[in-house]
Amino acid sequence: MIRRIINGIRLFRNKKKESYFAFYNILGFFPEKIHLYEEALRHKSSSKEGENGRHLNNERLEFLGDAVLDTIVADLVFHKFQNRNEGFLTNTRSKVVKRETLDHIAKELGLDKRIVSSSRISTQKSHIPGNALEALIGAIYLDKGYETTRKFVEKRMIEPYINIDALAKKEVNFKSKLLEWTQKHKVRLEFRLVESFLDGDNNPIFQSQALLNDILVGIGTGFSKKESQQQAAHMALKKIKSDKEFVEKIRGDLENKENGEPEEPEEIKSTAEEPTAEEPSE
């Protein structure tokens, strides 16, 4: 306690004292390495050159913070829902860390007002606030370590703004989200039923594929066509988020087709000769 008071007094003499106290109001603690937090709030549109020649913006910290946040939320839901399966835990984590949720929390914390970006960039019509929040998590992790980062996520993000129990019960329409992405980027989306059969208890099982411009991006299994397509769409969205080269490949294939260039067809798994299941009415 005494050390914190002494450090606070010292900050009054620091030329960056306003920045320190602004971050204190957001974080609940004073930063040690203030430059990390300032970098976390610098959008790539306002990059500046660092001492080593690297362009300083929050993209690298966002990459780190995304992974750290996933780990912390996975840890939280794993211990909170001890009797639920992997699919439920994965879906619940996805709901907590989705873009819209992070954008909302970032704005509640006031990050959108502190982001350094080009005047042409609007934080109201993009995921810039949520991305900055992930970068801030990366900065906390590098500055203070895992436990402090976990405490920030729990106490400053989840407890005030997220009801995990209610969120876990809420269904996320991955198929609609994938459709929205494909329409925005002018990519053709198709779902194909690969096979349907009966399991050992005579329950119908369906397996579907999600294809973007005829490229297989996700496979899902469920007790209905709708459920299998939702799982396939979920896998496709994870692929899109994590693999930028893959997205570029899809966009490139679309341009090739528009220019009339031939393309080798993707190999599609054939339907197994199993008893055909009839989909239950939904």
Short mmCIF file of C-alpha atoms in Angstrom, two decimals:
data_model
loop_
_atom_site.label_atom_id
_atom_site.label_comp_id
_atom_site.label_asym_id
_atom_site.label_seq_id
_atom_site.Cartn_x
_atom_site.Cartn_y
_atom_site.Cartn_z
CA MET A 1 0.00 0.00 0.00
CA ILE A 2 2.80 2.44 0.99
CA ARG A 3 4.71 1.61 -2.19
CA ARG A 4 1.63 2.36 -4.29
CA ILE A 5 1.25 5.75 -2.57
CA ILE A 6 4.92 6.58 -3.16
CA ASN A 7 4.66 5.57 -6.81
CA GLY A 8 1.55 7.71 -7.16
CA ILE A 9 3.37 10.74 -5.72
CA ARG A 10 6.26 10.19 -8.13
CA LEU A 11 3.88 10.15 -11.06
CA PHE A 12 2.84 13.74 -10.35
CA ARG A 13 6.36 14.74 -11.44
CA ASN A 14 6.30 12.52 -14.56
CA LYS A 15 5.77 14.27 -17.89
CA LYS A 16 3.33 11.51 -18.86
CA LYS A 17 1.35 11.71 -15.63
CA GLU A 18 -1.94 12.34 -17.48
CA SER A 19 -1.44 9.17 -19.51
CA TYR A 20 -0.57 7.15 -16.39
CA PHE A 21 -3.67 8.28 -14.51
CA ALA A 22 -5.89 7.77 -17.58
CA PHE A 23 -4.73 4.17 -17.82
CA TYR A 24 -5.14 3.74 -14.07
CA ASN A 25 -8.84 4.61 -14.40
CA ILE A 26 -9.21 1.95 -17.11
CA LEU A 27 -7.01 -0.77 -15.63
CA GLY A 28 -7.28 -0.33 -11.88
CA PHE A 29 -3.48 -0.19 -11.55
CA PHE A 30 -0.59 1.97 -12.74
CA PRO A 31 1.34 0.65 -15.75
CA GLU A 32 5.06 -0.05 -15.46
CA LYS A 33 5.87 0.05 -19.18
CA ILE A 34 3.61 2.86 -20.34
CA HIS A 35 4.84 2.63 -23.94
CA LEU A 36 3.17 -0.78 -24.33
CA TYR A 37 -0.24 0.64 -23.42
CA GLU A 38 0.21 3.65 -25.68
CA GLU A 39 1.16 1.31 -28.53
CA ALA A 40 -1.95 -0.78 -27.80
CA LEU A 41 -4.13 2.24 -28.56
CA ARG A 42 -2.31 3.23 -31.75
CA HIS A 43 -4.21 2.12 -34.86
CA LYS A 44 -2.19 1.12 -37.93
CA SER A 45 -3.53 4.19 -39.77
CA SER A 46 -1.37 6.28 -37.42
CA SER A 47 1.72 4.09 -37.28
CA LYS A 48 4.98 5.73 -36.31
CA GLU A 49 8.53 4.50 -36.72
CA GLY A 50 10.24 3.13 -33.63
CA GLU A 51 13.90 3.12 -32.68
CA ASN A 52 14.55 -0.20 -34.43
CA GLY A 53 12.83 0.90 -37.63
CA ARG A 54 9.67 -1.10 -36.90
CA HIS A 55 6.36 0.64 -37.55
CA LEU A 56 4.65 0.99 -34.18
CA ASN A 57 0.94 0.22 -34.05
CA ASN A 58 -1.27 -2.18 -32.11
CA GLU A 59 -1.43 -5.08 -34.59
CA ARG A 60 1.26 -7.21 -32.89
CA LEU A 61 -0.19 -6.61 -29.43
CA GLU A 62 -3.67 -7.40 -30.79
CA PHE A 63 -2.36 -10.77 -32.03
CA LEU A 64 -0.93 -11.56 -28.59
CA GLY A 65 -3.94 -10.26 -26.68
CA ASP A 66 -6.35 -12.31 -28.79
CA ALA A 67 -4.51 -15.52 -27.83
CA VAL A 68 -4.21 -14.55 -24.15
CA LEU A 69 -7.90 -13.61 -23.95
CA ASP A 70 -8.91 -16.92 -25.52
CA THR A 71 -6.82 -18.77 -22.93
CA ILE A 72 -8.25 -16.83 -19.97
CA VAL A 73 -11.87 -17.21 -21.10
CA ALA A 74 -11.31 -20.91 -21.85
CA ASP A 75 -9.93 -21.31 -18.32
CA LEU A 76 -12.92 -19.49 -16.82
CA VAL A 77 -15.64 -21.41 -18.67
CA PHE A 78 -13.80 -24.73 -18.14
CA HIS A 79 -14.00 -24.30 -14.36
CA LYS A 80 -17.43 -22.67 -14.34
CA PHE A 81 -19.18 -25.39 -16.37
CA GLN A 82 -17.55 -28.54 -15.04
CA ASN A 83 -20.12 -30.97 -16.41
CA ARG A 84 -20.42 -29.61 -19.96
CA ASN A 85 -18.78 -31.04 -23.07
CA GLU A 86 -16.13 -29.55 -25.34
CA GLY A 87 -18.62 -28.26 -27.89
CA PHE A 88 -20.55 -26.29 -25.26
CA LEU A 89 -17.34 -24.82 -23.82
CA THR A 90 -16.09 -23.82 -27.26
CA ASN A 91 -19.37 -22.12 -28.16
CA THR A 92 -19.53 -20.29 -24.83
CA ARG A 93 -16.00 -18.99 -25.21
CA SER A 94 -16.82 -17.82 -28.75
CA LYS A 95 -19.79 -15.85 -27.45
CA VAL A 96 -17.69 -14.11 -24.80
CA VAL A 97 -14.88 -13.05 -27.15
CA LYS A 98 -16.94 -12.21 -30.24
CA ARG A 99 -16.23 -8.88 -31.95
CA GLU A 100 -19.46 -7.14 -30.97
CA THR A 101 -18.98 -7.94 -27.28
CA LEU A 102 -15.39 -6.68 -27.25
CA ASP A 103 -16.41 -3.50 -29.09
CA HIS A 104 -19.10 -2.81 -26.49
CA ILE A 105 -16.76 -3.39 -23.53
CA ALA A 106 -14.03 -1.24 -25.11
CA LYS A 107 -16.46 1.65 -25.45
CA GLU A 108 -17.72 1.20 -21.88
CA LEU A 109 -14.10 1.41 -20.70
CA GLY A 110 -13.60 4.57 -22.76
CA LEU A 111 -10.93 3.10 -25.04
CA ASP A 112 -12.62 4.43 -28.18
CA LYS A 113 -11.93 7.98 -26.99
CA ARG A 114 -8.22 7.30 -26.48
CA ILE A 115 -7.43 5.43 -29.71
CA VAL A 116 -4.91 7.22 -31.92
CA SER A 117 -6.03 6.82 -35.54
CA SER A 118 -6.38 8.66 -38.80
CA SER A 119 -9.21 11.17 -38.85
CA ARG A 120 -10.61 9.22 -41.80
CA ILE A 121 -11.11 6.12 -39.66
CA SER A 122 -14.39 5.91 -37.76
CA THR A 123 -14.39 3.77 -34.61
CA GLN A 124 -18.18 3.68 -34.81
CA LYS A 125 -18.28 1.64 -38.02
CA SER A 126 -15.52 -0.88 -37.44
CA HIS A 127 -14.05 -3.23 -34.85
CA ILE A 128 -11.26 -0.82 -33.98
CA PRO A 129 -12.33 -0.50 -30.29
CA GLY A 130 -12.49 -4.28 -29.79
CA ASN A 131 -9.15 -4.74 -31.52
CA ALA A 132 -7.63 -2.09 -29.26
CA LEU A 133 -9.02 -3.93 -26.22
CA GLU A 134 -7.29 -7.12 -27.34
CA ALA A 135 -4.07 -5.14 -27.84
CA LEU A 136 -4.46 -3.69 -24.33
CA ILE A 137 -4.73 -7.24 -22.96
CA GLY A 138 -1.50 -8.06 -24.78
CA ALA A 139 0.14 -5.02 -23.18
CA ILE A 140 -1.02 -6.02 -19.69
CA TYR A 141 0.30 -9.54 -20.22
CA LEU A 142 3.77 -8.27 -21.24
CA ASP A 143 3.85 -5.66 -18.47
CA LYS A 144 2.30 -7.50 -15.51
CA GLY A 145 2.04 -11.19 -16.41
CA TYR A 146 -0.79 -13.71 -16.66
CA GLU A 147 -2.40 -13.36 -13.21
CA THR A 148 -2.85 -9.59 -13.45
CA THR A 149 -4.21 -9.99 -16.97
CA ARG A 150 -6.65 -12.65 -15.82
CA LYS A 151 -7.81 -10.38 -12.97
CA PHE A 152 -8.37 -7.52 -15.43
CA VAL A 153 -10.44 -9.74 -17.74
CA GLU A 154 -12.52 -11.06 -14.82
CA LYS A 155 -12.99 -7.87 -12.80
CA ARG A 156 -12.96 -5.14 -15.45
CA MET A 157 -14.50 -6.93 -18.44
CA ILE A 158 -16.61 -9.96 -17.58
CA GLU A 159 -18.15 -9.20 -14.18
CA PRO A 160 -19.43 -5.69 -15.06
CA TYR A 161 -20.57 -6.37 -18.63
CA ILE A 162 -21.07 -10.10 -19.31
CA ASN A 163 -23.52 -12.56 -17.76
CA ILE A 164 -21.83 -15.81 -18.75
CA ASP A 165 -24.73 -17.99 -17.57
CA ALA A 166 -27.22 -16.09 -19.71
CA LEU A 167 -24.77 -15.85 -22.60
CA ALA A 168 -24.14 -19.60 -22.56
CA LYS A 169 -27.85 -20.22 -23.15
CA LYS A 170 -28.01 -17.80 -26.05
CA GLU A 171 -27.66 -19.41 -29.45
CA VAL A 172 -25.19 -17.83 -31.86
CA ASN A 173 -26.24 -18.07 -35.49
CA PHE A 174 -22.91 -18.87 -37.09
CA LYS A 175 -24.56 -19.51 -40.44
CA SER A 176 -25.98 -15.98 -40.57
CA LYS A 177 -22.62 -14.50 -39.55
CA LEU A 178 -20.86 -16.44 -42.30
CA LEU A 179 -23.47 -15.36 -44.82
CA GLU A 180 -23.01 -11.74 -43.77
CA TRP A 181 -19.24 -12.06 -44.28
CA THR A 182 -19.59 -13.65 -47.72
CA GLN A 183 -22.02 -10.97 -48.88
CA LYS A 184 -19.68 -8.22 -47.68
CA HIS A 185 -16.68 -9.73 -49.47
CA LYS A 186 -18.63 -10.97 -52.52
CA VAL A 187 -17.75 -14.61 -51.92
CA ARG A 188 -20.12 -17.42 -52.88
CA LEU A 189 -21.31 -19.60 -49.99
CA GLU A 190 -22.70 -23.11 -50.35
CA PHE A 191 -23.65 -25.83 -47.87
CA ARG A 192 -23.59 -29.45 -49.02
CA LEU A 193 -25.03 -32.44 -47.20
CA VAL A 194 -22.23 -35.03 -47.26
CA GLU A 195 -23.96 -37.93 -45.56
CA SER A 196 -26.79 -38.88 -43.26
CA PHE A 197 -27.12 -42.05 -41.22
CA LEU A 198 -28.47 -43.50 -37.99
CA ASP A 199 -26.32 -43.90 -34.91
CA GLY A 200 -26.43 -46.86 -32.53
CA ASP A 201 -29.58 -45.51 -30.85
CA ASN A 202 -31.34 -44.88 -34.20
CA ASN A 203 -30.84 -41.13 -33.89
CA PRO A 204 -30.43 -39.33 -37.22
CA ILE A 205 -26.93 -37.91 -37.80
CA PHE A 206 -26.17 -35.38 -40.53
CA GLN A 207 -22.82 -34.17 -41.82
CA SER A 208 -22.56 -31.00 -43.89
CA GLN A 209 -19.78 -29.04 -45.56
CA ALA A 210 -19.41 -25.26 -45.89
CA LEU A 211 -17.76 -24.14 -49.12
CA LEU A 212 -16.56 -20.69 -50.14
CA ASN A 213 -16.10 -20.34 -53.89
CA ASP A 214 -16.15 -24.17 -54.04
CA ILE A 215 -13.32 -24.42 -51.48
CA LEU A 216 -14.03 -26.60 -48.45
CA VAL A 217 -13.71 -24.51 -45.29
CA GLY A 218 -15.73 -26.35 -42.65
CA ILE A 219 -17.36 -29.66 -41.77
CA GLY A 220 -20.12 -30.01 -39.19
CA THR A 221 -22.11 -32.85 -37.65
CA GLY A 222 -25.46 -32.66 -35.89
CA PHE A 223 -28.84 -34.23 -35.25
CA SER A 224 -30.37 -32.09 -38.01
CA LYS A 225 -29.20 -30.47 -41.23
CA LYS A 226 -29.49 -27.08 -39.56
CA GLU A 227 -27.27 -28.09 -36.65
CA SER A 228 -24.65 -29.63 -38.94
CA GLN A 229 -24.59 -26.48 -41.09
CA GLN A 230 -24.20 -24.31 -37.97
CA GLN A 231 -21.17 -26.34 -36.91
CA ALA A 232 -19.68 -26.18 -40.41
CA ALA A 233 -20.21 -22.41 -40.48
CA HIS A 234 -18.57 -22.08 -37.06
CA MET A 235 -15.48 -23.91 -38.30
CA ALA A 236 -15.41 -21.71 -41.41
CA LEU A 237 -15.55 -18.50 -39.34
CA LYS A 238 -12.65 -19.67 -37.18
CA LYS A 239 -10.66 -20.41 -40.33
CA ILE A 240 -11.41 -16.95 -41.73
CA LYS A 241 -10.37 -15.23 -38.50
CA SER A 242 -7.12 -17.14 -38.03
CA ASP A 243 -5.78 -17.55 -41.57
CA LYS A 244 -5.38 -14.37 -43.63
CA GLU A 245 -3.54 -16.23 -46.42
CA PHE A 246 -6.52 -18.55 -46.76
CA VAL A 247 -8.88 -15.58 -47.13
CA GLU A 248 -6.61 -14.11 -49.79
CA LYS A 249 -6.69 -17.46 -51.61
CA ILE A 250 -10.50 -17.43 -51.63
CA ARG A 251 -10.59 -13.87 -52.93
CA GLY A 252 -7.96 -14.77 -55.52
CA ASP A 253 -9.96 -17.75 -56.73
CA LEU A 254 -12.96 -15.47 -57.18
CA GLU A 255 -10.89 -13.05 -59.29
CA ASN A 256 -9.58 -15.94 -61.42
CA LYS A 257 -13.11 -17.10 -62.14
CA GLU A 258 -14.21 -13.60 -63.09
CA ASN A 259 -11.24 -13.43 -65.50
CA GLY A 260 -12.17 -16.76 -67.03
CA GLU A 261 -9.14 -18.67 -65.74
CA PRO A 262 -9.70 -22.42 -65.23
CA GLU A 263 -9.58 -23.82 -61.72
CA GLU A 264 -9.21 -27.36 -60.47
CA PRO A 265 -12.32 -28.49 -58.58
CA GLU A 266 -12.06 -29.22 -54.87
CA GLU A 267 -12.35 -32.86 -53.89
CA ILE A 268 -15.59 -33.49 -52.04
CA LYS A 269 -16.08 -36.43 -49.74
CA SER A 270 -18.55 -38.92 -51.15
CA THR A 271 -21.63 -40.03 -49.28
CA ALA A 272 -21.14 -43.25 -47.37
CA GLU A 273 -23.53 -46.09 -48.01
CA GLU A 274 -25.29 -46.01 -44.67
CA PRO A 275 -28.98 -46.08 -43.79
CA THR A 276 -30.41 -42.70 -44.78
CA ALA A 277 -31.82 -40.72 -41.90
CA GLU A 278 -34.90 -38.59 -42.12
CA GLU A 279 -34.43 -35.16 -40.59
CA PRO A 280 -36.78 -34.48 -37.68
CA SER A 281 -39.08 -31.52 -38.01
CA GLU A 282 -37.78 -28.38 -36.28
#
